[in-house]
């Protein structure tokens, strides 16, 4: 059962370094409020809890998402406890946990977007090894997410707190909020317990927490803050810097540098045998970091990842996480990639950049995420100047004749197996050898 929530205080007093100063929610008239959850979901709505593999409707005081016969993440547990006034999402070793309200009849949220807010109370009981985010749907195949890992960890153990987020955090130009079936979702990963209560939309209000600006997020350098990465991302960056320093001190020439996300990091894992055959002779360096968006790559470049290097070629591919995590406008993602290119050029003036098209993802060519990546790639073709930047699209290497992607090529329809790394290396070899002057 949820304890009585005290009269709200400005959350900025609790998290002064993370939230706007001196901001509290502006009271709204009852007619200006749309309640989504208060001692239960609004009439005509239901609550669901889900993990990576299954979804369960919330009926009763305690629900645990059932495990399939052969679970992919056997150790994970996701569930919800329901009190008189609140729900508590709990998750352990989870790739993905989701607590959401679904409306049987679509809701028209347009009146709440221009100056409105979404407000609720949050109680972070435990979040040392987890992270959370908030989601609001903006229609069919449209949802917006606000990450909240760092401030959630700062709130842990401090009891119930009011949160007020601008609806502009969840809206982008062109979004249509007239038919929303999932008005609110709380998502988690890793391990944690977090309670939520009194979820409502207000036509006017003053936010008490900030959110990333979707227009500039891809070009604003930032460390990767995910529950599964926050403890190893920075140490990995420091380890890569130490390796560069070792090479420099030993007078070793690094001929090629690969920069990217988990697909590039895979050269150190599944693709390691292929890497050894093709790139060991160049003393190549892998700077792929799982989960990276363009802004995370930019942060690494600005914090010593390339210091002291003078490679002949840089192989760059990033952007698919901008798509997968944010369904970002292709123009915005391309701007982040352009910013990465500029940073590489400034720090490695002698290097040629082999810019790869973002690899295909999802089984079908008309999937939303595949379509976004294809639109990004169309923009990237214009970055090729024939002098220092050379664009290469080898995506057909991975696809069937009808444009479909097989799990035999990418087991999870995103990441490569060893045979696919071999195919990548062979398809890229002519361009790479030419740029290496061979």
Short mmCIF file of C-alpha atoms in Angstrom, two decimals:
data_model
loop_
_atom_site.label_atom_id
_atom_site.label_comp_id
_atom_site.label_asym_id
_atom_site.label_seq_id
_atom_site.Cartn_x
_atom_site.Cartn_y
_atom_site.Cartn_z
CA UNK A 1 0.00 0.00 0.00
CA UNK A 2 1.22 3.43 -0.85
CA UNK A 3 1.93 5.73 2.06
CA UNK A 4 0.23 9.10 2.14
CA UNK A 5 2.04 11.51 -0.14
CA UNK A 6 3.10 14.66 1.62
CA UNK A 7 2.37 18.09 0.23
CA UNK A 8 4.68 18.36 -2.80
CA UNK A 9 7.91 20.26 -2.50
CA UNK A 10 9.89 21.62 -5.43
CA UNK A 11 11.85 18.63 -6.73
CA UNK A 12 14.65 21.05 -7.56
CA UNK A 13 15.30 21.26 -3.82
CA UNK A 14 15.99 17.52 -3.87
CA UNK A 15 18.05 17.40 -7.06
CA UNK A 16 19.50 20.90 -7.50
CA UNK A 17 22.23 19.80 -9.92
CA UNK A 18 19.91 17.89 -12.20
CA UNK A 19 16.60 19.74 -12.25
CA UNK A 20 15.36 23.22 -12.98
CA UNK A 21 15.71 25.65 -10.11
CA UNK A 22 12.70 26.63 -8.05
CA UNK A 23 10.03 25.01 -10.23
CA UNK A 24 6.81 23.45 -8.97
CA UNK A 25 3.76 22.32 -10.86
CA UNK A 26 1.21 25.02 -11.57
CA UNK A 27 -2.21 23.93 -10.30
CA UNK A 28 -4.73 23.33 -13.04
CA UNK A 29 -8.51 23.37 -13.04
CA UNK A 30 -10.17 19.97 -12.99
CA UNK A 31 -11.45 20.50 -16.51
CA UNK A 32 -7.86 21.01 -17.68
CA UNK A 33 -6.70 17.67 -16.28
CA UNK A 34 -6.77 14.22 -17.84
CA UNK A 35 -6.08 11.55 -15.24
CA UNK A 36 -4.48 8.36 -16.52
CA UNK A 37 -3.96 6.54 -13.23
CA UNK A 38 -5.25 7.34 -9.73
CA UNK A 39 -6.00 4.40 -7.45
CA UNK A 40 -6.35 2.42 -10.66
CA UNK A 41 -6.37 3.14 -14.39
CA UNK A 42 -8.95 5.51 -15.86
CA UNK A 43 -12.19 3.98 -17.11
CA UNK A 44 -11.68 2.16 -20.37
CA UNK A 45 -8.00 1.51 -19.70
CA UNK A 46 -5.87 -1.38 -18.51
CA UNK A 47 -2.37 -1.73 -17.09
CA UNK A 48 0.19 -4.14 -18.50
CA UNK A 49 3.62 -5.21 -17.28
CA UNK A 50 6.18 -6.71 -19.63
CA UNK A 51 9.73 -7.92 -19.96
CA UNK A 52 11.84 -8.66 -23.03
CA UNK A 53 9.86 -11.80 -23.85
CA UNK A 54 6.31 -11.59 -22.51
CA UNK A 55 3.49 -9.24 -21.46
CA UNK A 56 1.02 -9.74 -18.62
CA UNK A 57 -2.15 -7.81 -17.86
CA UNK A 58 -2.17 -6.41 -14.32
CA UNK A 59 -5.10 -7.88 -12.41
CA UNK A 60 -4.63 -8.21 -8.69
CA UNK A 61 -2.23 -6.99 -6.07
CA UNK A 62 0.91 -8.63 -7.41
CA UNK A 63 1.82 -9.75 -10.93
CA UNK A 64 5.01 -11.39 -12.16
CA UNK A 65 5.70 -11.63 -15.88
CA UNK A 66 5.74 -15.36 -16.73
CA UNK A 67 8.88 -16.90 -18.17
CA UNK A 68 8.75 -18.87 -21.41
CA UNK A 69 9.77 -22.51 -21.48
CA UNK A 70 13.18 -21.58 -22.86
CA UNK A 71 13.88 -18.02 -21.70
CA UNK A 72 16.55 -15.91 -23.34
CA UNK A 73 17.29 -14.17 -20.04
CA UNK A 74 16.64 -16.90 -17.50
CA UNK A 75 17.77 -14.93 -14.47
CA UNK A 76 15.59 -11.85 -15.08
CA UNK A 77 12.45 -11.12 -13.08
CA UNK A 78 9.92 -8.36 -13.82
CA UNK A 79 6.72 -7.69 -11.92
CA UNK A 80 4.47 -5.10 -10.31
CA UNK A 81 2.90 -4.68 -6.88
CA UNK A 82 -0.35 -2.72 -6.78
CA UNK A 83 -1.41 -0.75 -3.69
CA UNK A 84 -4.43 1.39 -2.96
CA UNK A 85 -3.02 4.43 -4.74
CA UNK A 86 0.17 3.40 -6.51
CA UNK A 87 1.97 0.75 -8.53
CA UNK A 88 5.53 -0.41 -7.89
CA UNK A 89 7.51 -1.80 -10.81
CA UNK A 90 10.25 -4.17 -9.69
CA UNK A 91 12.83 -5.73 -11.97
CA UNK A 92 15.98 -7.78 -11.49
CA UNK A 93 18.70 -8.47 -14.06
CA UNK A 94 16.30 -7.30 -16.74
CA UNK A 95 17.19 -6.23 -20.24
CA UNK A 96 13.82 -4.52 -20.39
CA UNK A 97 10.95 -3.90 -17.97
CA UNK A 98 7.79 -2.03 -18.89
CA UNK A 99 4.74 -0.85 -16.95
CA UNK A 100 2.21 0.91 -19.14
CA UNK A 101 -1.37 2.13 -19.27
CA UNK A 102 -3.29 1.24 -22.43
CA UNK A 103 -6.56 2.85 -23.43
CA UNK A 104 -9.19 0.83 -25.28
CA UNK A 105 -10.43 3.95 -27.06
CA UNK A 106 -7.71 6.24 -28.46
CA UNK A 107 -7.18 9.43 -26.47
CA UNK A 108 -6.79 12.85 -28.07
CA UNK A 109 -3.84 14.52 -26.31
CA UNK A 110 -3.39 17.44 -28.70
CA UNK A 111 -4.70 19.99 -26.22
CA UNK A 112 -2.01 18.98 -23.72
CA UNK A 113 0.98 19.32 -26.05
CA UNK A 114 1.53 23.07 -26.66
CA UNK A 115 1.85 24.27 -23.04
CA UNK A 116 0.97 21.14 -21.15
CA UNK A 117 2.77 18.77 -18.82
CA UNK A 118 2.58 15.18 -17.66
CA UNK A 119 2.72 15.00 -13.87
CA UNK A 120 2.99 12.10 -11.44
CA UNK A 121 4.52 11.05 -8.13
CA UNK A 122 7.58 8.83 -8.10
CA UNK A 123 9.15 6.80 -5.31
CA UNK A 124 12.54 5.34 -6.17
CA UNK A 125 13.10 2.64 -3.58
CA UNK A 126 16.19 1.05 -5.18
CA UNK A 127 18.10 1.98 -8.32
CA UNK A 128 21.81 1.38 -7.64
CA UNK A 129 22.03 -1.19 -10.44
CA UNK A 130 19.20 -0.02 -12.66
CA UNK A 131 17.75 2.79 -14.68
CA UNK A 132 14.34 4.09 -15.71
CA UNK A 133 12.75 6.20 -18.41
CA UNK A 134 9.31 7.58 -19.17
CA UNK A 135 7.38 7.12 -22.40
CA UNK A 136 4.38 8.78 -24.03
CA UNK A 137 2.93 7.49 -27.28
CA UNK A 138 2.33 9.93 -30.11
CA UNK A 139 0.17 7.71 -32.30
CA UNK A 140 0.75 4.65 -34.45
CA UNK A 141 4.42 3.58 -34.59
CA UNK A 142 5.28 6.73 -32.64
CA UNK A 143 6.54 6.95 -29.07
CA UNK A 144 8.87 9.31 -27.25
CA UNK A 145 11.15 8.49 -24.34
CA UNK A 146 12.77 10.62 -21.65
CA UNK A 147 15.74 8.90 -19.93
CA UNK A 148 15.92 9.32 -16.16
CA UNK A 149 18.73 7.07 -14.92
CA UNK A 150 20.99 9.62 -13.25
CA UNK A 151 18.29 11.63 -11.43
CA UNK A 152 16.45 8.43 -10.46
CA UNK A 153 19.55 7.14 -8.72
CA UNK A 154 19.85 10.46 -6.90
CA UNK A 155 16.23 10.12 -5.73
CA UNK A 156 16.68 6.60 -4.33
CA UNK A 157 15.54 6.24 -0.73
CA UNK A 158 14.12 9.78 -0.48
CA UNK A 159 10.47 8.81 -0.62
CA UNK A 160 7.69 10.10 -2.81
CA UNK A 161 8.52 13.06 -5.01
CA UNK A 162 6.42 15.00 -7.55
CA UNK A 163 7.68 15.00 -11.11
CA UNK A 164 6.44 17.36 -13.82
CA UNK A 165 7.69 17.02 -17.39
CA UNK A 166 6.84 19.27 -20.28
CA UNK A 167 4.86 17.55 -23.00
CA UNK A 168 7.39 19.08 -25.37
CA UNK A 169 9.76 16.41 -24.03
CA UNK A 170 7.57 13.88 -25.83
CA UNK A 171 6.59 15.84 -28.93
CA UNK A 172 8.43 16.58 -32.15
CA UNK A 173 7.46 18.55 -35.21
CA UNK A 174 4.88 16.61 -37.18
CA UNK A 175 3.73 14.31 -34.36
CA UNK A 176 -0.01 13.66 -34.24
CA UNK A 177 -1.41 13.08 -30.74
CA UNK A 178 -5.06 12.76 -31.77
CA UNK A 179 -5.26 8.96 -31.34
CA UNK A 180 -3.02 7.76 -28.49
CA UNK A 181 -3.59 4.27 -27.14
CA UNK A 182 -0.58 4.12 -24.76
CA UNK A 183 -0.63 7.48 -22.97
CA UNK A 184 2.07 6.61 -20.44
CA UNK A 185 4.75 4.04 -19.77
CA UNK A 186 7.45 3.53 -17.14
CA UNK A 187 10.42 1.50 -18.34
CA UNK A 188 13.34 0.02 -16.49
CA UNK A 189 16.46 -2.06 -17.04
CA UNK A 190 18.96 -3.72 -14.77
CA UNK A 191 17.64 -4.07 -11.22
CA UNK A 192 15.44 -1.71 -9.25
CA UNK A 193 12.15 -0.88 -7.51
CA UNK A 194 10.20 2.26 -8.33
CA UNK A 195 6.68 3.30 -7.39
CA UNK A 196 4.45 5.57 -9.45
CA UNK A 197 1.14 7.23 -8.65
CA UNK A 198 -1.36 9.86 -9.79
CA UNK A 199 -0.42 10.07 -13.47
CA UNK A 200 -2.17 12.91 -15.27
CA UNK A 201 -1.89 15.36 -18.14
CA UNK A 202 -2.38 19.08 -17.48
CA UNK A 203 -3.02 21.66 -20.18
CA UNK A 204 -0.73 24.11 -18.40
CA UNK A 205 2.03 23.62 -15.88
CA UNK A 206 5.61 24.37 -14.97
CA UNK A 207 8.09 21.49 -15.39
CA UNK A 208 10.40 20.70 -12.52
CA UNK A 209 12.80 18.51 -14.46
CA UNK A 210 14.66 18.93 -17.71
CA UNK A 211 14.80 16.65 -20.74
CA UNK A 212 17.11 16.39 -23.75
CA UNK A 213 16.36 18.65 -26.69
CA UNK A 214 15.66 16.22 -29.53
CA UNK A 215 16.79 18.81 -32.05
CA UNK A 216 20.35 18.91 -30.69
CA UNK A 217 20.75 15.67 -28.71
CA UNK A 218 22.66 13.86 -31.46
CA UNK A 219 25.35 16.59 -31.62
CA UNK A 220 25.65 17.31 -27.88
CA UNK A 221 28.53 15.25 -26.42
CA UNK A 222 27.45 13.00 -23.58
CA UNK A 223 28.59 9.83 -21.84
CA UNK A 224 26.40 6.77 -22.30
CA UNK A 225 24.19 6.37 -19.24
CA UNK A 226 22.43 3.02 -19.48
CA UNK A 227 21.95 0.68 -16.54
CA UNK A 228 23.97 -2.03 -18.27
CA UNK A 229 26.75 0.32 -19.39
CA UNK A 230 27.23 2.93 -16.70
CA UNK A 231 29.68 0.78 -14.70
CA UNK A 232 31.87 -0.26 -17.65
CA UNK A 233 31.53 2.38 -20.37
CA UNK A 234 33.95 4.90 -18.84
CA UNK A 235 36.45 2.22 -17.71
CA UNK A 236 36.45 0.86 -21.27
CA UNK A 237 37.12 4.35 -22.58
CA UNK A 238 40.02 4.76 -20.17
CA UNK A 239 41.39 1.33 -21.13
CA UNK A 240 41.32 2.28 -24.81
CA UNK A 241 43.15 5.53 -24.04
CA UNK A 242 45.78 3.56 -22.11
CA UNK A 243 46.26 1.26 -25.11
CA UNK A 244 46.75 4.27 -27.37
CA UNK A 245 49.29 5.70 -24.94
CA UNK A 246 51.13 2.37 -24.88
CA UNK A 247 51.28 2.24 -28.67
CA UNK A 248 52.50 5.81 -28.87
CA UNK A 249 55.18 5.21 -26.25
CA UNK A 250 56.33 2.09 -28.09
CA UNK A 251 56.44 3.91 -31.42
CA UNK A 252 53.84 1.55 -32.91
CA UNK A 253 52.01 2.78 -35.99
CA UNK A 254 48.23 2.35 -35.90
CA UNK A 255 47.24 2.12 -39.54
CA UNK A 256 43.45 1.86 -39.22
CA UNK A 257 40.99 2.97 -36.54
CA UNK A 258 37.43 1.62 -36.44
CA UNK A 259 34.93 3.90 -34.67
CA UNK A 260 31.33 2.99 -33.90
CA UNK A 261 28.85 1.22 -31.65
CA UNK A 262 28.25 -2.44 -30.70
CA UNK A 263 28.47 -3.59 -34.31
CA UNK A 264 32.02 -2.25 -34.42
CA UNK A 265 32.76 -3.53 -30.90
CA UNK A 266 31.82 -6.97 -32.22
CA UNK A 267 35.18 -7.10 -34.03
CA UNK A 268 36.63 -7.78 -30.56
CA UNK A 269 34.14 -10.60 -29.90
CA UNK A 270 32.37 -12.61 -32.58
CA UNK A 271 34.47 -11.05 -35.31
CA UNK A 272 37.84 -11.45 -33.57
CA UNK A 273 39.16 -14.26 -35.82
CA UNK A 274 38.27 -12.25 -38.91
CA UNK A 275 39.89 -9.13 -37.44
CA UNK A 276 43.09 -11.04 -36.88
CA UNK A 277 43.21 -12.24 -40.49
CA UNK A 278 42.41 -8.91 -42.11
CA UNK A 279 43.53 -6.10 -39.81
CA UNK A 280 46.28 -7.32 -37.50
CA UNK A 281 48.84 -6.43 -40.18
CA UNK A 282 47.72 -2.79 -39.91
CA UNK A 283 47.91 -2.81 -36.10
CA UNK A 284 44.29 -1.68 -36.29
CA UNK A 285 42.50 -0.22 -33.28
CA UNK A 286 38.83 -0.88 -32.45
CA UNK A 287 36.89 1.93 -30.82
CA UNK A 288 33.42 0.41 -30.95
CA UNK A 289 31.28 0.83 -27.83
CA UNK A 290 28.00 -1.04 -27.38
CA UNK A 291 24.97 1.22 -27.08
CA UNK A 292 26.66 4.37 -28.37
CA UNK A 293 24.66 7.06 -30.08
CA UNK A 294 26.37 9.73 -32.14
CA UNK A 295 26.63 12.01 -29.10
CA UNK A 296 28.39 9.28 -27.11
CA UNK A 297 30.90 8.75 -29.91
CA UNK A 298 31.45 12.50 -29.96
CA UNK A 299 32.15 12.57 -26.20
CA UNK A 300 34.80 9.88 -26.59
CA UNK A 301 36.47 11.68 -29.47
CA UNK A 302 36.59 14.87 -27.43
CA UNK A 303 38.02 13.09 -24.39
CA UNK A 304 41.21 11.58 -25.65
CA UNK A 305 40.17 8.54 -27.71
CA UNK A 306 42.38 9.58 -30.64
CA UNK A 307 45.13 11.51 -28.88
CA UNK A 308 48.55 10.89 -30.40
CA UNK A 309 47.31 8.68 -33.25
CA UNK A 310 48.07 9.25 -36.93
CA UNK A 311 46.28 6.48 -38.87
CA UNK A 312 45.96 6.26 -42.62
CA UNK A 313 42.26 5.43 -42.49
CA UNK A 314 39.37 5.77 -40.05
CA UNK A 315 36.38 3.47 -40.63
CA UNK A 316 33.30 5.13 -39.16
CA UNK A 317 29.79 3.74 -38.72
CA UNK A 318 27.29 5.03 -36.15
CA UNK A 319 23.64 5.99 -35.88
CA UNK A 320 21.60 2.80 -35.56
CA UNK A 321 21.11 3.39 -31.82
CA UNK A 322 19.82 6.88 -32.54
CA UNK A 323 17.22 5.07 -34.61
CA UNK A 324 16.47 2.15 -32.31
CA UNK A 325 16.31 4.07 -29.05
CA UNK A 326 14.75 7.33 -30.26
CA UNK A 327 13.35 6.73 -33.75
CA UNK A 328 15.18 9.91 -34.51
CA UNK A 329 14.60 12.12 -37.53
CA UNK A 330 17.13 10.99 -40.18
CA UNK A 331 18.30 14.58 -40.60
CA UNK A 332 19.15 14.78 -36.90
CA UNK A 333 21.06 11.50 -36.93
CA UNK A 334 22.96 12.54 -40.04
CA UNK A 335 23.89 15.79 -38.29
CA UNK A 336 25.36 13.73 -35.43
CA UNK A 337 27.40 11.66 -37.89
CA UNK A 338 28.59 14.84 -39.62
CA UNK A 339 29.69 16.16 -36.22
CA UNK A 340 31.64 12.93 -35.60
CA UNK A 341 33.36 13.35 -38.98
CA UNK A 342 34.32 16.92 -38.20
CA UNK A 343 35.81 15.87 -34.87
CA UNK A 344 37.85 13.10 -36.51
CA UNK A 345 39.10 15.47 -39.20
CA UNK A 346 40.18 18.04 -36.62
CA UNK A 347 42.07 15.49 -34.53
CA UNK A 348 43.44 13.32 -37.36
CA UNK A 349 44.18 15.75 -40.20
CA UNK A 350 46.11 13.16 -42.23
CA UNK A 351 43.53 10.39 -42.09
CA UNK A 352 41.05 9.46 -44.77
CA UNK A 353 37.59 8.57 -43.48
CA UNK A 354 35.77 5.55 -44.86
CA UNK A 355 32.18 6.35 -43.92
CA UNK A 356 29.98 3.25 -43.96
CA UNK A 357 26.25 3.25 -44.53
CA UNK A 358 24.39 2.18 -41.40
CA UNK A 359 23.87 -1.56 -41.72
CA UNK A 360 20.36 -2.96 -42.31
CA UNK A 361 18.29 -4.10 -39.36
CA UNK A 362 14.97 -5.94 -38.91
CA UNK A 363 13.76 -8.75 -41.13
CA UNK A 364 11.66 -6.81 -43.61
CA UNK A 365 12.78 -3.88 -45.78
CA UNK A 366 9.68 -1.84 -44.92
CA UNK A 367 10.12 -1.97 -41.13
CA UNK A 368 10.12 1.43 -39.48
CA UNK A 369 13.68 1.21 -38.16
CA UNK A 370 15.04 -0.05 -41.48
CA UNK A 371 13.32 2.80 -43.30
CA UNK A 372 14.83 5.38 -40.94
CA UNK A 373 18.33 4.00 -41.42
CA UNK A 374 17.86 3.99 -45.18
CA UNK A 375 16.89 7.66 -45.08
CA UNK A 376 20.00 8.46 -43.03
CA UNK A 377 22.14 6.63 -45.57
CA UNK A 378 20.69 8.71 -48.40
CA UNK A 379 21.92 11.83 -46.61
CA UNK A 380 25.33 10.30 -45.92
CA UNK A 381 26.00 9.83 -49.63
CA UNK A 382 26.32 13.60 -49.85
CA UNK A 383 29.16 13.64 -47.30
CA UNK A 384 31.55 11.97 -49.76
CA UNK A 385 33.95 14.64 -51.02
CA UNK A 386 36.32 12.29 -52.85
CA UNK A 387 39.25 13.76 -50.93
CA UNK A 388 39.08 12.99 -47.23
CA UNK A 389 35.63 11.44 -46.85
CA UNK A 390 34.62 8.35 -48.83
CA UNK A 391 31.14 6.87 -48.46
CA UNK A 392 30.66 3.10 -48.90
CA UNK A 393 27.38 1.17 -48.82
CA UNK A 394 27.88 -2.60 -48.54
CA UNK A 395 24.40 -3.34 -47.19
CA UNK A 396 23.42 -5.62 -50.06
CA UNK A 397 26.13 -7.97 -48.80
CA UNK A 398 23.87 -8.88 -45.88
CA UNK A 399 20.47 -8.94 -47.60
CA UNK A 400 18.52 -11.47 -49.61
CA UNK A 401 17.47 -10.58 -53.15
CA UNK A 402 14.06 -9.39 -51.90
CA UNK A 403 15.64 -7.08 -49.32
CA UNK A 404 14.88 -9.27 -46.32
CA UNK A 405 17.45 -9.88 -43.59
CA UNK A 406 18.01 -13.40 -42.31
CA UNK A 407 18.84 -14.51 -38.79
CA UNK A 408 21.53 -16.66 -40.37
CA UNK A 409 23.29 -13.38 -41.18
CA UNK A 410 22.36 -11.34 -38.10
CA UNK A 411 20.99 -13.63 -35.36
CA UNK A 412 19.08 -10.85 -33.63
CA UNK A 413 18.46 -8.91 -36.88
CA UNK A 414 20.96 -6.27 -35.78
CA UNK A 415 24.31 -7.78 -34.76
CA UNK A 416 26.62 -9.87 -36.93
CA UNK A 417 27.92 -13.40 -36.55
CA UNK A 418 31.45 -14.47 -37.52
CA UNK A 419 30.46 -15.28 -41.10
CA UNK A 420 28.93 -11.83 -41.48
CA UNK A 421 32.10 -10.15 -40.20
CA UNK A 422 33.94 -12.12 -42.88
CA UNK A 423 31.47 -10.82 -45.47
CA UNK A 424 31.94 -7.27 -44.17
CA UNK A 425 35.72 -7.52 -44.41
CA UNK A 426 35.62 -8.90 -47.95
CA UNK A 427 33.11 -6.32 -49.19
CA UNK A 428 35.10 -3.44 -47.69
CA UNK A 429 38.54 -4.71 -48.74
CA UNK A 430 38.80 -3.01 -52.18
CA UNK A 431 37.93 0.44 -50.83
CA UNK A 432 40.10 0.01 -47.75
CA UNK A 433 43.12 -1.14 -49.74
CA UNK A 434 42.74 1.79 -52.11
CA UNK A 435 42.61 4.29 -49.24
CA UNK A 436 45.60 2.60 -47.61
CA UNK A 437 47.53 3.19 -50.84
CA UNK A 438 48.08 -0.50 -51.54
#
